[in-house]
XYZ file of C-alpha atoms in Angstrom:
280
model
C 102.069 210.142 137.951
C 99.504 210.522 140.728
C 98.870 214.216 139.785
C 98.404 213.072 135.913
C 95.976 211.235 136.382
C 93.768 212.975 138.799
C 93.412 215.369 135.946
C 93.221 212.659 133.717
C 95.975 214.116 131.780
C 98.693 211.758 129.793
C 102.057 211.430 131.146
C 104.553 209.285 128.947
C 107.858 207.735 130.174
C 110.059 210.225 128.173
C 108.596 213.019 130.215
C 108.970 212.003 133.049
C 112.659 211.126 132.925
C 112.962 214.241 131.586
C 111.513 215.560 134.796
C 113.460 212.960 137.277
C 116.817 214.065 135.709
C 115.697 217.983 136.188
C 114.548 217.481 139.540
C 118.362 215.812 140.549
C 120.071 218.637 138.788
C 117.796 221.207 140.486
C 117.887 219.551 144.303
C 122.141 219.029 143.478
C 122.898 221.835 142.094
C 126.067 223.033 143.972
C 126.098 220.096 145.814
C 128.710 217.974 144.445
C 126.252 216.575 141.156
C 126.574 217.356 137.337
C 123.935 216.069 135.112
C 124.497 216.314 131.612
C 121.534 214.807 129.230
C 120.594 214.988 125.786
C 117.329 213.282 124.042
C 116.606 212.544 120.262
C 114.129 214.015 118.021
C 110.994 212.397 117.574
C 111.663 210.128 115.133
C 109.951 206.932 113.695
C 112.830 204.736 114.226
C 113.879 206.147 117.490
C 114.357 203.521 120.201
C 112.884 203.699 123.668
C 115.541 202.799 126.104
C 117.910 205.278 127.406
C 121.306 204.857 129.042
C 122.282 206.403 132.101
C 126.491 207.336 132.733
C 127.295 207.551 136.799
C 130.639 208.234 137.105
C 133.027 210.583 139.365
C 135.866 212.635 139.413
C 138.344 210.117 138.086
C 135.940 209.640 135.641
C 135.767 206.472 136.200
C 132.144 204.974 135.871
C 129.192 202.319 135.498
C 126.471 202.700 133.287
C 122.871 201.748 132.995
C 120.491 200.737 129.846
C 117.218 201.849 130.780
C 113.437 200.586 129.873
C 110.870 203.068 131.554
C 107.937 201.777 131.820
C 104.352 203.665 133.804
C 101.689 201.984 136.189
C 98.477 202.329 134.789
C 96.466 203.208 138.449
C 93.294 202.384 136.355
C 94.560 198.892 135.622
C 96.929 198.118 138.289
C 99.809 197.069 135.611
C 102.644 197.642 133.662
C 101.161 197.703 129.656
C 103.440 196.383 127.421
C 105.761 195.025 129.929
C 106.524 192.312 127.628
C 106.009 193.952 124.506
C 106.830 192.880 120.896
C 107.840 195.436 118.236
C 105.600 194.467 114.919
C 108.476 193.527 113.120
C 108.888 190.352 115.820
C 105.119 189.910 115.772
C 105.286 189.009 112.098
C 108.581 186.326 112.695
C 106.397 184.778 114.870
C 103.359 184.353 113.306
C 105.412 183.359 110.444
C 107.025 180.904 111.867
C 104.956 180.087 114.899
C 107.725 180.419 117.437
C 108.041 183.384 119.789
C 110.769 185.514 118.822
C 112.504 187.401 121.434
C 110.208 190.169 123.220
C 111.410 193.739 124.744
C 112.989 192.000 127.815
C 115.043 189.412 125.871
C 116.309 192.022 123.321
C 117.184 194.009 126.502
C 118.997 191.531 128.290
C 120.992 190.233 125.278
C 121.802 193.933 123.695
C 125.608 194.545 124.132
C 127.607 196.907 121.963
C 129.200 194.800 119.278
C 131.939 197.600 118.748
C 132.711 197.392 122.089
C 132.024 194.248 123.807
C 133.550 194.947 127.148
C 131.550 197.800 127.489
C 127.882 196.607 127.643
C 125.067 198.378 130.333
C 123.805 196.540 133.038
C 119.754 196.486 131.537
C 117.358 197.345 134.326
C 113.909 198.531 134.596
C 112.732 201.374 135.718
C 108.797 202.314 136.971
C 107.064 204.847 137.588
C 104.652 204.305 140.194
C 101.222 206.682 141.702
C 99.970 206.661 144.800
C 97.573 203.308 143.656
C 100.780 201.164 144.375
C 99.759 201.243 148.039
C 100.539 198.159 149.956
C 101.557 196.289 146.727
C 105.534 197.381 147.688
C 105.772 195.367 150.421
C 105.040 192.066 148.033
C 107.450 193.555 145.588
C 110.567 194.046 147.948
C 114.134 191.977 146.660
C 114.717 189.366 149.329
C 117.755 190.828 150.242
C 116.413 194.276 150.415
C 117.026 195.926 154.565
C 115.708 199.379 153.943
C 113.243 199.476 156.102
C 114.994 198.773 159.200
C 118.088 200.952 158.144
C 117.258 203.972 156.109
C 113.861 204.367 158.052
C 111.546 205.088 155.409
C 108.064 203.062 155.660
C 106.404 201.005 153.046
C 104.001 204.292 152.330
C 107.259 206.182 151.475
C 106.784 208.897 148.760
C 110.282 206.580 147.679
C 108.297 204.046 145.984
C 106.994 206.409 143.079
C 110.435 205.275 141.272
C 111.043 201.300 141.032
C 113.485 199.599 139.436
C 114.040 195.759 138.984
C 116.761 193.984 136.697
C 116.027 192.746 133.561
C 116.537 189.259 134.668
C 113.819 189.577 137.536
C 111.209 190.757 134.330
C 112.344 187.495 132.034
C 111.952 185.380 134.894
C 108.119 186.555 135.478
C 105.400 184.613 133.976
C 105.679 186.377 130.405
C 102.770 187.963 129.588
C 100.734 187.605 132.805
C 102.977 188.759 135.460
C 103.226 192.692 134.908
C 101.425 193.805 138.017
C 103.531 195.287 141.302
C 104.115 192.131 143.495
C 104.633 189.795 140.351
C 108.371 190.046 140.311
C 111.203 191.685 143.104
C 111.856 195.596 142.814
C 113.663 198.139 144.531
C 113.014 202.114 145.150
C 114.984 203.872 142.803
C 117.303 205.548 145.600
C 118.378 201.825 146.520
C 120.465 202.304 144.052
C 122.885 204.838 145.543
C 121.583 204.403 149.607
C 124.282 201.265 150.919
C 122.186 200.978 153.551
C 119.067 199.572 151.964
C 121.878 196.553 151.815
C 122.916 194.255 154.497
C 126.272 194.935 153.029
C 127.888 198.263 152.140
C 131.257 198.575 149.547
C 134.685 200.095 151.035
C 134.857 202.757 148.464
C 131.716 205.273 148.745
C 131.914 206.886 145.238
C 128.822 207.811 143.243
C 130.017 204.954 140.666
C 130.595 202.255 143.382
C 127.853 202.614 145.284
C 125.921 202.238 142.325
C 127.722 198.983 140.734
C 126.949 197.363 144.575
C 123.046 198.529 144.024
C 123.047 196.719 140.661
C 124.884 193.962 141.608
C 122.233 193.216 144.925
C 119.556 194.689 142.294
C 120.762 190.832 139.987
C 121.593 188.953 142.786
C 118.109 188.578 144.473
C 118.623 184.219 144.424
C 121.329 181.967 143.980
C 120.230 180.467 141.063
C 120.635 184.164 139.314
C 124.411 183.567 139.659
C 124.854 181.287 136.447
C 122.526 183.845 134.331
C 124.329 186.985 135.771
C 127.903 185.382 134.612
C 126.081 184.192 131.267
C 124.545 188.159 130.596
C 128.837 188.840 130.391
C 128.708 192.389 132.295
C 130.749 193.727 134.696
C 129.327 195.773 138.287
C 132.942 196.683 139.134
C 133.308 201.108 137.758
C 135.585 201.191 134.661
C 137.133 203.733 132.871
C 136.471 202.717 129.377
C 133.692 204.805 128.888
C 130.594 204.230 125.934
C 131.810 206.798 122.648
C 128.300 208.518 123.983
C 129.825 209.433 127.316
C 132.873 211.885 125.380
C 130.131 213.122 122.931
C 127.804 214.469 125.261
C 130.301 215.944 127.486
C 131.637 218.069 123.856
C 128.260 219.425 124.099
C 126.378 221.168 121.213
C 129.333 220.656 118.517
C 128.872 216.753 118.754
C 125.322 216.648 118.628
C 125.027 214.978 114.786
C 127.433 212.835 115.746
C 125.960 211.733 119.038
C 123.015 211.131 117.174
C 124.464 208.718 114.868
C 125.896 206.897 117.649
C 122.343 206.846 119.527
C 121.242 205.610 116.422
C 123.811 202.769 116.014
C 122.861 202.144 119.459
C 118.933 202.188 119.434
C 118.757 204.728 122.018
C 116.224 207.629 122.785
C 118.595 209.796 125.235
C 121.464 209.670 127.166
C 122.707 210.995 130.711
C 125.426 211.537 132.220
C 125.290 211.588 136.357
C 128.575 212.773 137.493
C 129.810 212.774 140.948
C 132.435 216.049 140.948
C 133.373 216.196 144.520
C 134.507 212.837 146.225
C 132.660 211.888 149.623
C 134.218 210.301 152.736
C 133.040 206.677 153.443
């Protein structure tokens, strides 16, 4: 993001998950990691969130609903954090209550053909080097990175955040969207145990990742009632979203997967596969 915007260039969220998932299939290739994506035309009713697949080779997996969202260095913030489409703008200024915002409608989305199978919601930023000390007022209270993994505050790590969903609905709505205002995590937290005080037993791709989502919720105790309320699991299954099969069919499937990104309200899809298994 850094580089963007010393040439004062635009860089938009798509993009650059285009460009995270390209850089993890170029650093993995032969190493173990198969990254299948696949993103939608541009499209007027195209949703923005995407949902990620990591899974290994039992196939067994855990997946991810994304919202990307960019720091603005000029501004110090995250626009739109708590956005409204215009459609809930005009519910609420007909009826003069707020109707549910970007966050809510992430939190509560499940998929009503499959209700066992919903995506743990998180958010994910991208950062630029105007972050600076800001990280060390966003870092999860349970968070041990920096005494374990040995990567400093300044660490090139912090240009990918992520926070749960539940952390952004708890923020002051509207006001809070600056780094600091709510608990995040670097993005490799996710799949490095020992960012945790904790680490899981088995050291697969999907259950390292299920025990970074499940600190990633669990940053107080009074999260535990909402967690159990949201109805998701952080434990890998192997009933896999209809997406997951379609992708893998490849080019064949695409109208299809289309429809079901549709049905869904999804702009792409990934799917972050694990193929050789690891010792703990």
């Amino acid at each position: 993001m850094s580089e963007a915007e010393g040439f004062k260039l635009p860089r938009n969220e798509d993009t650059t998950t285009e460009e995270l998932l390209l850089s993890l299939a170029r650093k993995h290739k032969g190493r173990g990691l198969d990254i299948k994506a696949y993103t939608k035309k541009e499209e007027s009713g195209n949703g923005a969130d995407w949902a990620f697949w990591f899974t290994d080779s039992t196939w067994k997996g855990i997946g991810a609903r994304i919202q990307a969202k960019r720091l603005f260095a000029d501004e110090g913030r995250y626009k739109s954090l708590f956005h409204q489409s215009g459609k809930q703008k005009k519910v609420s200024e007909a009826t003069g209550q707020l109707t549910p915002n970007q966050c809510e409608t992430l939190l509560s989305y499940g998929d009503p053909s499959d209700p066992l199978n919903n995506l743990i919601p998180v958010y994910v930023f991208y950062n630029s080097d105007e972050l600076k000390q800001n990280t060390a007022f966003s870092a999860h209270t349970q968070i041990a990175w920096w005494s374990l993994c040995g990567h400093p505050f300044t660490s090139p790590d912090w240009g990918i955040s992520t926070a749960s969903a539940l952390a952004i609905k708890n923020a002051n709505w509207g006001k809070n969207d600056r780094p600091g205002d709510f608990p995040m995590i670097p993005w490799h937290c996710l799949v490095c145990a020992c960012c945790w005080d904790d680490r899981p037993a088995d050291p697969s791709l999907p259950s390292l990742v299920g025990h970074g989502l499940r600190q990633l919720y669990g940053d107080s105790e009074d999260d535990v009632p909402a967690i159990a309320d949201l109805g998701f699991s952080f434990e890998p299954t192997d009933n896999a979203p209809k997406w997951v099969g379609l992708l893998r069919e490849g080019r064949e499937s695409e109208e299809s997967l289309d429809e079901e990104m549709d049905r869904l309200n999804l702009k792409g899809v990934a799917i972050i596969e694990e193929t050789e298994a690891r010792d703990g």
